[in-house]
Amino acid sequence: MNRFLIVLSVIAFATPAYSAVGDAGRGKQVFESLKCGTCHSIAGAGGKTAPDLALNRARGNTPAGLSAAMWNHAPQMWAAMEKAGMAKPKVTSEQAADLFAFFQSARYFEKPGDAARGKAAFTAKGCSGCHTAGKTASGPALAAWESASDPIELARQMWNHAPAMKAAIAAKGAKIPTLTALEMNDIIAYVNSLPGAKPQAKFSPASAETGETLLKVKGCTSCHRGARALPGKTAYTASAEIAAAMWNHAAGVKHSGQMRPEEMRRIVGYLWSRQFDNEGGDAKRGEKTYAQKGCAGCHGSSAPYFAHGEESSSYGMVAVLWHHGPQILRQMKAKNVAWPSFTGPDIVDIVAFLKASK
Ligand code: HEC
Ligand code: HEC
Ligand code: HEC
Ligand code: HEC
């Protein structure tokens, strides 16, 4: 075989260019196949012995926090699976990405909003001038908002109709108001609180590769480059952040035309994916945690790397958990060592450590 080809394929395996983006629909199937519903309910349906992971219950968690939550109660999860007569499955990083997208669709990463505050902001920002609870000539009824069930559609709508609002407000001699992410989040909480509302249940970003291209095509990179390059400092897990940013662009900067659903799915896919490339961990701290939590007990001081194609991210830690967690558990029991319990920051530190020791 050609040596050049070997080198190429090694590079292709060693450095996946983008983190997976996942899909909420597929993630729901992963959730079901892992029997999470034995204990957890979703919107009331399912087991009752664990917190409802229902739609529209914002928690403000991080992806690493989700990864940690799964590690922490893994022995419980596996016991439930054994009781149900199931073998413990392996979970790939891609499946973990799907699971994370499913949690995103259930607003797990969103900060809790306040409907009353949202209603007040809705009036203060002039939204109620065109939008009312019932259908009007100038806008759909709030409870019928497609965008309340789909954060990508919300971002698109906020981008698309800001110019019209800017014009309507300018005609009255006023300036378009900006929105903070907190206000956006509260407004969604308000819309979701109305009778007949369709709470968020979707999240299907498109591939990060095509999203990166689109940032150029749409002229985003004319401003967002160098120190301003996207992703910026925002945590893109919070959809409200992106939606508010899309709206605010129309207030100040050049608007590069209406966006089609597919286009916003690509842009959000890129932003969502990039947050997993560097979750901000500290390798030195990770090394300490790795020793403290008993990982080094088997592995020695030299760390393993993500050996089964797992991503070096919170996704990868979910894959590692399902890949060799049962084995860790057996040996820890035999040595009378407690099962490791992690915080979100512990997870990103360990990821940084494993990444650095590659
Ligand atoms: C044996 C029952 C059981 C199974 C099976 C189970 N869980 Fe849990 N889960 C719990 C309990 C109990 C808690 C709350 C106590 C705790 O945190 O340990 C919890 C907490 C959580 C939390 C944190 C909840 C919050 O309020 O933020 C997440 C996330 C979670 N589980 C995800 C999962 C996923 C994903 C699966 C499937 C892979 C799963 N769980 C399977 C019992 C279970
Ligand atoms: C000048 C009138 C006007 C104002 C003011 C206005 N909107 Fe709209 N809005 C519209 C119209 C018209 C549509 C329908 C656009 C379409 O279908 O393309 C719309 C659609 C929307 C949608 C998408 C609804 C769906 O079906 O999913 C959202 C979200 C939205 N507006 C949010 C807001 C927010 C938040 C504010 C205040 C910051 C606001 N709008 C202010 C006219 C307005
Ligand atoms: C004319 C310049 C300009 C263009 C074009 C532009 N932006 Fe921005 N964008 C800004 C500025 C200024 C901010 C505010 C930055 C800050 O708060 O530090 C911002 C903020 C953002 C943010 C949130 C802040 C962050 O750093 O995370 C996002 C997301 C974003 N822009 C996406 C886009 C996308 C997507 C496009 C193309 C459709 C785009 N921008 C086009 C100037 C621009
Ligand atoms: C009981 C001994 C033991 C403990 C404790 C242990 N591991 Fe492992 N680990 C293994 C073995 C054995 C393998 C090789 C598994 C294989 O190849 O199937 C492995 C493989 C790995 C891999 C390579 C990827 C993979 O999925 O196989 C990673 C990453 C890893 N371990 C991380 C950790 C972390 C982080 C901890 C601490 C939470 C830990 N390990 C604790 C025994 C252990």
Coordinates of C-alpha atoms and ligand atoms in Angstrom, one line a residue:
M1 CA 0.0 0.0 0.0
N2 CA 1.0 3.5 -0.7
R3 CA 2.7 5.1 2.2
F4 CA 1.1 8.4 1.4
L5 CA -2.4 6.8 1.7
I6 CA -1.5 5.3 5.1
V7 CA -0.4 8.7 6.4
L8 CA -3.6 10.3 5.1
S9 CA -5.9 7.7 6.7
V10 CA -4.1 8.0 10.0
I11 CA -4.6 11.8 9.9
A12 CA -8.3 11.3 9.0
F13 CA -8.8 9.1 12.0
A14 CA -6.7 11.1 14.4
T15 CA -8.3 14.5 13.8
P16 CA -11.9 14.5 13.1
A17 CA -12.4 18.0 11.8
Y18 CA -15.7 18.8 13.6
S19 CA -17.6 17.5 16.5
A20 CA -20.8 15.6 15.7
V21 CA -23.9 17.7 15.8
G22 CA -26.6 15.1 16.6
D23 CA -30.3 15.0 15.9
A24 CA -33.0 15.1 18.5
G25 CA -35.2 12.6 16.8
R26 CA -32.5 10.0 16.7
G27 CA -31.5 11.0 20.3
K28 CA -35.0 10.1 21.5
Q29 CA -34.5 6.6 20.1
V30 CA -31.1 6.3 21.9
F31 CA -32.8 7.4 25.1
E32 CA -35.4 4.7 24.6
S33 CA -32.9 2.0 23.7
L34 CA -30.8 2.8 26.9
K35 CA -34.0 2.2 29.0
C36 CA -33.6 5.7 30.6
G37 CA -37.5 5.7 30.6
T38 CA -37.5 2.8 33.1
C39 CA -37.0 5.5 35.8
H40 CA -37.4 8.9 34.0
S41 CA -40.6 10.2 32.5
I42 CA -40.7 12.5 29.6
A43 CA -43.7 14.9 29.8
G44 CA -45.4 12.6 32.2
A45 CA -44.9 9.4 30.2
G46 CA -42.5 6.8 31.6
G47 CA -41.0 5.8 34.9
K48 CA -41.7 7.8 38.1
T49 CA -38.8 7.0 40.3
A50 CA -36.4 9.7 38.8
P51 CA -36.8 13.4 37.8
D52 CA -39.0 14.0 34.8
L53 CA -36.6 15.0 31.9
A54 CA -39.7 16.5 30.3
L55 CA -40.0 18.9 27.5
N56 CA -39.8 22.5 28.4
R57 CA -38.2 22.1 31.8
A58 CA -35.2 24.4 31.4
R59 CA -32.3 23.7 33.8
G60 CA -29.4 25.7 32.5
N61 CA -27.1 22.7 32.5
T62 CA -23.9 22.3 30.4
P63 CA -23.1 19.4 28.1
A64 CA -20.4 18.3 30.5
G65 CA -23.0 18.5 33.3
L66 CA -25.1 16.0 31.3
S67 CA -22.1 13.7 30.8
A68 CA -21.4 13.9 34.6
A69 CA -25.0 13.2 35.5
M70 CA -24.8 10.0 33.5
W71 CA -21.5 8.9 35.1
N72 CA -22.8 9.6 38.5
H73 CA -25.7 7.3 38.4
A74 CA -24.5 4.8 36.0
P75 CA -24.5 1.9 38.5
Q76 CA -28.2 2.6 39.1
M77 CA -28.9 2.7 35.3
W78 CA -27.1 -0.6 34.7
A79 CA -29.0 -2.2 37.6
A80 CA -32.3 -1.1 36.0
M81 CA -31.2 -2.6 32.7
E82 CA -30.2 -5.9 34.3
K83 CA -33.6 -6.0 36.0
A84 CA -35.2 -5.4 32.6
G85 CA -33.2 -8.4 31.3
M86 CA -31.0 -6.4 28.9
A87 CA -27.4 -6.6 28.0
K88 CA -25.6 -3.2 28.5
P89 CA -25.1 -1.7 25.0
K90 CA -22.2 0.3 23.7
V91 CA -22.8 3.9 22.9
T92 CA -20.8 5.7 20.2
S93 CA -19.8 9.3 20.3
E94 CA -22.4 9.9 17.5
Q95 CA -25.1 8.3 19.5
A96 CA -24.0 10.5 22.5
A97 CA -24.3 13.5 20.2
D98 CA -27.9 12.5 19.3
L99 CA -28.7 12.1 23.0
F100 CA -27.3 15.6 23.7
A101 CA -29.4 17.0 20.8
F102 CA -32.5 15.3 22.3
F103 CA -31.8 17.0 25.7
Q104 CA -31.3 20.3 23.9
S105 CA -34.7 19.8 22.3
A106 CA -36.1 19.4 25.9
R107 CA -34.5 22.7 26.9
Y108 CA -32.2 20.9 29.3
F109 CA -29.3 23.4 28.6
E110 CA -31.5 26.5 28.7
K111 CA -31.7 28.7 31.7
P112 CA -35.1 28.7 33.4
G113 CA -37.2 31.5 32.0
D114 CA -39.8 33.7 33.7
A115 CA -43.1 34.0 31.9
A116 CA -44.2 37.1 33.8
R117 CA -40.9 38.9 33.1
G118 CA -41.2 37.7 29.5
K119 CA -44.7 39.2 29.1
A120 CA -43.4 42.5 30.4
A121 CA -40.4 42.5 28.0
F122 CA -42.7 41.6 25.1
T123 CA -44.6 44.8 25.7
A124 CA -41.6 46.9 26.6
K125 CA -39.8 45.9 23.4
G126 CA -42.7 46.7 21.2
C127 CA -43.4 43.1 20.1
S128 CA -47.0 43.3 21.3
G129 CA -47.6 46.1 18.8
C130 CA -47.9 43.4 16.1
H131 CA -48.1 40.1 18.0
T132 CA -51.1 39.3 20.3
A133 CA -52.3 36.1 21.8
G134 CA -54.8 35.8 18.9
K135 CA -54.0 35.9 15.2
T136 CA -53.6 39.3 13.7
A137 CA -53.0 40.7 10.2
S138 CA -49.4 41.4 11.1
G139 CA -48.4 38.2 12.7
P140 CA -49.3 34.7 13.8
A141 CA -51.0 34.0 17.2
L142 CA -48.4 33.5 19.8
A143 CA -49.5 30.0 20.8
A144 CA -49.2 29.0 17.2
W145 CA -45.5 30.0 16.9
E146 CA -43.6 27.3 15.1
S147 CA -40.4 28.8 16.5
A148 CA -41.4 28.2 20.1
S149 CA -40.9 24.4 19.5
D150 CA -37.8 24.8 17.4
P151 CA -34.8 26.9 18.6
I152 CA -33.3 27.0 15.1
E153 CA -36.5 28.3 13.6
L154 CA -36.6 30.9 16.3
A155 CA -33.1 32.1 15.4
R156 CA -34.2 32.2 11.7
Q157 CA -37.3 34.2 12.5
M158 CA -35.5 36.7 14.7
W159 CA -33.0 37.2 11.9
N160 CA -35.5 37.4 9.1
H161 CA -38.2 39.7 10.4
A162 CA -36.0 42.2 12.3
P163 CA -35.6 44.4 9.1
A164 CA -39.4 44.7 8.8
M165 CA -39.7 45.7 12.4
K166 CA -36.9 48.1 12.1
A167 CA -38.7 49.8 9.3
A168 CA -42.1 49.8 11.1
I169 CA -40.5 51.4 14.2
A170 CA -38.4 53.9 12.2
A171 CA -41.6 55.0 10.5
K172 CA -42.8 56.0 14.0
G173 CA -39.5 57.8 14.6
A174 CA -38.1 55.3 17.1
K175 CA -35.1 53.0 17.2
I176 CA -35.4 49.2 17.2
P177 CA -34.8 47.8 20.7
T178 CA -32.1 45.2 21.3
L179 CA -32.8 42.0 23.2
T180 CA -30.6 40.3 25.8
A181 CA -30.5 36.5 25.8
L182 CA -32.2 36.6 29.2
E183 CA -35.1 38.6 27.7
M184 CA -35.3 36.3 24.8
N185 CA -35.5 33.3 27.1
D186 CA -38.2 34.9 29.2
I187 CA -40.2 35.7 26.1
I188 CA -40.1 32.1 25.1
A189 CA -41.2 31.1 28.6
Y190 CA -44.1 33.5 28.2
V191 CA -45.1 32.1 24.8
N192 CA -44.9 28.6 26.2
S193 CA -47.1 29.5 29.1
L194 CA -50.0 30.4 26.8
P195 CA -52.8 27.8 26.3
G196 CA -52.3 25.7 23.2
A197 CA -48.6 26.6 23.0
K198 CA -46.2 24.1 21.3
P199 CA -43.2 23.8 23.7
Q200 CA -39.7 23.2 22.3
A201 CA -39.3 19.6 21.1
K202 CA -37.0 19.8 18.0
F203 CA -33.4 20.2 17.4
S204 CA -31.9 19.2 14.0
P205 CA -28.9 21.2 13.2
A206 CA -27.1 20.4 9.9
S207 CA -23.4 19.5 9.4
A208 CA -20.8 21.9 10.8
E209 CA -18.8 21.7 7.6
T210 CA -21.5 23.3 5.4
G211 CA -22.3 25.8 8.2
E212 CA -18.7 27.1 8.1
T213 CA -18.9 27.7 4.4
L214 CA -22.2 29.5 4.8
L215 CA -20.7 31.9 7.3
K216 CA -18.6 33.1 4.5
V217 CA -21.3 33.1 1.9
K218 CA -23.6 35.2 4.2
G219 CA -20.9 37.7 4.9
C220 CA -20.7 36.8 8.6
T221 CA -17.0 36.3 8.4
S222 CA -16.5 39.9 7.1
C223 CA -16.9 40.9 10.8
H224 CA -16.5 37.7 12.6
R225 CA -12.8 37.0 12.0
G226 CA -9.6 37.3 14.1
A227 CA -10.5 38.1 17.6
R228 CA -14.2 38.3 16.7
A229 CA -14.3 34.8 15.0
L230 CA -17.3 32.7 15.7
P231 CA -17.8 30.9 18.0
G232 CA -17.4 33.8 20.3
K233 CA -17.6 33.8 24.1
T234 CA -21.3 32.8 24.2
A235 CA -22.3 29.3 25.3
Y236 CA -24.2 28.1 22.2
T237 CA -26.0 25.5 24.2
A238 CA -28.4 28.3 25.1
S239 CA -30.5 28.8 22.0
A240 CA -31.8 32.1 23.4
E241 CA -28.2 33.5 23.0
I242 CA -28.2 32.8 19.3
A243 CA -31.8 34.0 18.7
A244 CA -31.1 37.3 20.6
A245 CA -27.8 37.8 18.6
M246 CA -29.7 37.2 15.4
W247 CA -32.2 39.9 16.3
N248 CA -29.6 42.4 17.6
H249 CA -27.7 42.2 14.3
A250 CA -30.6 43.9 12.5
A251 CA -30.5 46.7 15.0
G252 CA -27.0 47.7 14.3
V253 CA -25.2 45.9 11.4
K254 CA -25.7 45.2 7.8
H255 CA -28.3 42.5 7.2
S256 CA -27.3 40.0 4.5
G257 CA -30.7 38.9 3.3
Q258 CA -33.4 36.5 4.5
M259 CA -32.4 33.1 5.6
R260 CA -34.0 29.8 4.6
P261 CA -34.6 27.1 7.2
E262 CA -31.8 24.9 5.8
E263 CA -29.4 27.8 6.0
M264 CA -30.0 28.5 9.7
R265 CA -29.7 24.8 10.4
R266 CA -26.2 24.9 8.9
I267 CA -25.2 28.0 10.9
V268 CA -26.5 26.6 14.2
G269 CA -24.9 23.3 13.4
Y270 CA -21.5 25.0 13.1
L271 CA -21.9 27.0 16.3
W272 CA -23.2 24.0 18.2
S273 CA -20.5 21.7 17.0
R274 CA -17.7 24.1 17.8
Q275 CA -18.5 24.3 21.5
F276 CA -17.4 20.7 21.9
D277 CA -14.0 21.3 20.3
N278 CA -12.7 23.0 23.3
E279 CA -14.9 22.9 26.4
G280 CA -12.4 24.9 28.4
G281 CA -10.9 22.2 30.6
D282 CA -7.5 22.3 32.3
A283 CA -5.2 19.3 31.7
K284 CA -3.3 19.7 35.0
R285 CA -6.5 19.8 37.1
G286 CA -7.8 16.9 35.0
E287 CA -4.7 14.8 35.9
K288 CA -5.4 15.3 39.6
T289 CA -9.1 14.4 39.2
Y290 CA -8.1 11.4 37.2
A291 CA -6.0 10.2 40.1
Q292 CA -8.4 11.1 42.8
K293 CA -11.3 9.4 41.1
G294 CA -9.5 6.1 40.9
C295 CA -8.9 6.1 37.1
A296 CA -5.2 6.0 37.6
G297 CA -5.7 2.9 39.8
C298 CA -6.0 0.8 36.7
H299 CA -4.4 2.9 34.1
G300 CA -1.4 4.0 36.0
S301 CA -0.2 7.6 35.8
S302 CA -0.1 7.5 32.0
A303 CA -3.5 8.2 30.6
P304 CA -5.3 6.1 27.9
Y305 CA -6.5 8.0 25.0
F306 CA -9.9 7.8 23.3
A307 CA -9.2 4.5 21.8
H308 CA -12.4 3.4 20.2
G309 CA -13.0 6.4 17.9
E310 CA -14.6 8.4 20.7
E311 CA -14.5 12.1 20.5
S312 CA -12.3 14.1 22.8
S313 CA -15.3 15.8 24.3
S314 CA -18.2 15.4 26.7
Y315 CA -19.6 13.1 24.0
G316 CA -16.6 10.9 24.2
M317 CA -16.9 10.6 28.0
V318 CA -20.4 9.2 27.5
A319 CA -19.0 6.7 25.0
V320 CA -16.2 5.7 27.4
L321 CA -18.7 5.3 30.2
W322 CA -20.9 2.9 28.2
H323 CA -17.8 1.2 26.6
H324 CA -15.9 0.1 29.7
G325 CA -17.9 1.5 32.6
P326 CA -19.3 -1.9 33.6
Q327 CA -15.8 -3.2 33.8
I328 CA -14.6 -0.3 35.9
L329 CA -17.6 -0.9 38.2
R330 CA -16.8 -4.6 38.7
Q331 CA -13.1 -3.9 39.6
M332 CA -14.0 -1.0 41.8
K333 CA -16.4 -3.1 43.7
A334 CA -13.8 -5.9 44.1
K335 CA -11.3 -3.3 45.4
N336 CA -14.0 -1.7 47.6
V337 CA -13.5 1.6 45.9
A338 CA -16.5 4.0 45.5
W339 CA -17.8 4.6 42.0
P340 CA -16.5 8.0 40.8
S341 CA -18.9 10.9 40.9
F342 CA -18.1 13.9 38.7
T343 CA -19.1 17.5 38.3
G344 CA -19.4 19.1 34.8
P345 CA -16.0 20.9 35.3
D346 CA -14.4 17.6 36.4
I347 CA -15.5 16.1 33.0
V348 CA -14.0 18.9 30.9
D349 CA -10.8 18.8 32.9
I350 CA -10.4 15.0 32.4
V351 CA -11.2 15.5 28.7
A352 CA -8.4 18.1 28.5
F353 CA -6.0 15.7 30.3
L354 CA -6.8 12.8 28.0
K355 CA -6.5 15.0 25.0
A356 CA -3.1 16.4 26.1
S357 CA -1.7 13.0 26.8
K358 CA -2.4 11.6 23.4
Ligands
HEC1 C1 -32.6 3.1 37.8 C2 -33.3 4.3 37.5 C3 -32.6 5.3 36.4 C4 -32.3 5.0 35.1 C5 -32.4 3.7 34.4 C6 -31.8 6.2 34.6 N1 -31.8 7.2 35.6 FE1 -31.2 9.1 35.3 N2 -31.6 9.5 37.3 C7 -32.2 8.6 38.2 C8 -32.3 9.2 39.5 C9 -32.9 8.6 40.7 C10 -31.8 10.6 39.3 C11 -31.8 11.7 40.4 C12 -30.8 11.4 41.4 C13 -29.5 11.5 41.0 O1 -29.1 12.5 40.4 O2 -28.7 10.6 41.3 C14 -31.4 10.7 37.9 C15 -30.9 11.9 37.4 C16 -30.6 12.0 36.0 C17 -30.2 13.3 35.4 C18 -30.1 14.6 36.2 C19 -31.5 15.1 36.2 C20 -31.6 16.6 36.4 O3 -32.6 17.0 37.2 O4 -30.9 17.4 35.9 C21 -30.0 13.0 34.1 C22 -29.6 14.0 33.1 C23 -30.3 11.6 33.9 N3 -30.6 11.1 35.1 C24 -30.1 11.0 32.7 C25 -30.4 9.7 32.4 C26 -30.2 9.0 31.2 C27 -29.7 9.7 29.9 C28 -30.5 7.8 31.3 C29 -30.4 6.6 30.3 C30 -29.1 6.5 29.8 C31 -30.9 7.6 32.7 N4 -30.8 8.8 33.4 C32 -31.3 6.4 33.3 C33 -32.5 7.3 37.9 C34 -32.3 6.7 36.7
HEC2 C1 -43.9 45.4 12.8 C2 -44.6 44.3 13.3 C3 -43.9 43.3 14.2 C4 -43.2 43.5 15.3 C5 -43.1 44.9 16.1 C6 -42.7 42.3 15.8 N1 -43.0 41.3 14.9 FE1 -42.5 39.3 15.1 N2 -43.5 38.9 13.3 C7 -44.2 39.9 12.6 C8 -44.7 39.2 11.4 C9 -45.5 39.9 10.2 C10 -44.4 37.8 11.5 C11 -44.6 36.7 10.5 C12 -43.4 36.6 9.7 C13 -43.4 35.6 8.7 O1 -44.3 34.7 8.7 O2 -42.5 35.6 7.8 C14 -43.6 37.7 12.7 C15 -43.1 36.5 13.2 C16 -42.4 36.4 14.4 C17 -41.9 35.1 14.9 C18 -42.0 33.8 14.2 C19 -43.4 33.2 14.7 C20 -43.5 31.8 14.2 O3 -44.5 31.5 13.4 O4 -42.7 30.9 14.5 C21 -41.3 35.4 16.1 C22 -40.6 34.4 17.0 C23 -41.4 36.8 16.3 N3 -42.1 37.4 15.3 C24 -40.9 37.4 17.4 C25 -41.0 38.8 17.7 C26 -40.5 39.5 18.8 C27 -39.7 38.8 20.0 C28 -40.7 40.8 18.7 C29 -40.3 41.9 19.6 C30 -38.9 42.0 19.8 C31 -41.5 40.9 17.4 N4 -41.6 39.7 16.8 C32 -41.9 42.1 16.9 C33 -44.3 41.2 12.8 C34 -43.7 41.9 13.9
HEC3 C1 -21.3 44.0 10.3 C2 -20.6 43.2 11.2 C3 -21.3 41.8 11.5 C4 -21.8 40.9 10.6 C5 -21.9 41.0 9.1 C6 -22.3 39.8 11.4 N1 -22.1 40.0 12.7 FE1 -22.5 38.8 14.3 N2 -21.9 40.2 15.6 C7 -21.4 41.4 15.3 C8 -21.2 42.2 16.5 C9 -20.6 43.6 16.5 C10 -21.5 41.4 17.6 C11 -21.5 41.6 19.0 C12 -20.2 41.1 19.5 C13 -20.0 41.1 21.0 O1 -21.0 41.2 21.7 O2 -18.8 41.0 21.3 C14 -22.0 40.1 17.0 C15 -22.4 39.0 17.7 C16 -22.8 37.8 17.2 C17 -23.1 36.6 17.9 C18 -23.1 36.5 19.4 C19 -21.9 36.9 20.1 C20 -20.8 35.9 20.2 O3 -19.6 36.3 20.1 O4 -21.0 34.7 20.4 C21 -23.4 35.6 17.0 C22 -23.8 34.2 17.3 C23 -23.3 36.2 15.7 N3 -22.9 37.5 15.8 C24 -23.5 35.5 14.5 C25 -23.5 36.1 13.3 C26 -23.9 35.4 12.1 C27 -24.4 34.0 12.0 C28 -23.7 36.3 11.0 C29 -24.0 36.1 9.6 C30 -25.4 35.7 9.3 C31 -23.2 37.5 11.6 N4 -23.1 37.4 13.0 C32 -22.9 38.6 10.9 C33 -21.1 41.9 14.0 C34 -21.5 41.3 12.8
HEC4 C1 -11.0 -1.2 36.6 C2 -9.9 -0.7 35.9 C3 -10.2 0.6 35.2 C4 -10.5 1.8 35.8 C5 -10.8 2.1 37.2 C6 -10.6 2.8 34.7 N1 -10.4 2.2 33.5 FE1 -10.3 3.1 31.7 N2 -9.9 1.3 30.8 C7 -9.7 0.2 31.4 C8 -9.5 -0.9 30.4 C9 -9.2 -2.3 30.7 C10 -9.5 -0.2 29.2 C11 -9.4 -0.9 27.8 C12 -10.8 -1.2 27.4 C13 -10.9 -1.9 26.1 O1 -9.9 -1.8 25.3 O2 -12.0 -2.5 25.8 C14 -9.8 1.2 29.4 C15 -9.9 2.1 28.5 C16 -10.1 3.5 28.7 C17 -10.1 4.5 27.7 C18 -9.9 4.2 26.2 C19 -11.2 4.4 25.5 C20 -12.2 3.2 25.7 O3 -13.4 3.5 25.8 O4 -11.8 2.1 25.8 C21 -10.4 5.7 28.3 C22 -10.5 7.0 27.6 C23 -10.5 5.4 29.7 N3 -10.3 4.0 29.9 C24 -10.7 6.4 30.7 C25 -10.9 6.1 32.0 C26 -11.3 7.1 33.0 C27 -11.6 8.6 32.7 C28 -11.4 6.4 34.2 C29 -11.8 7.0 35.5 C30 -13.2 7.5 35.6 C31 -11.0 5.0 33.9 N4 -10.8 4.9 32.6 C32 -11.0 4.1 34.9 C33 -9.7 -0.1 32.8 C34 -10.1 0.9 33.8

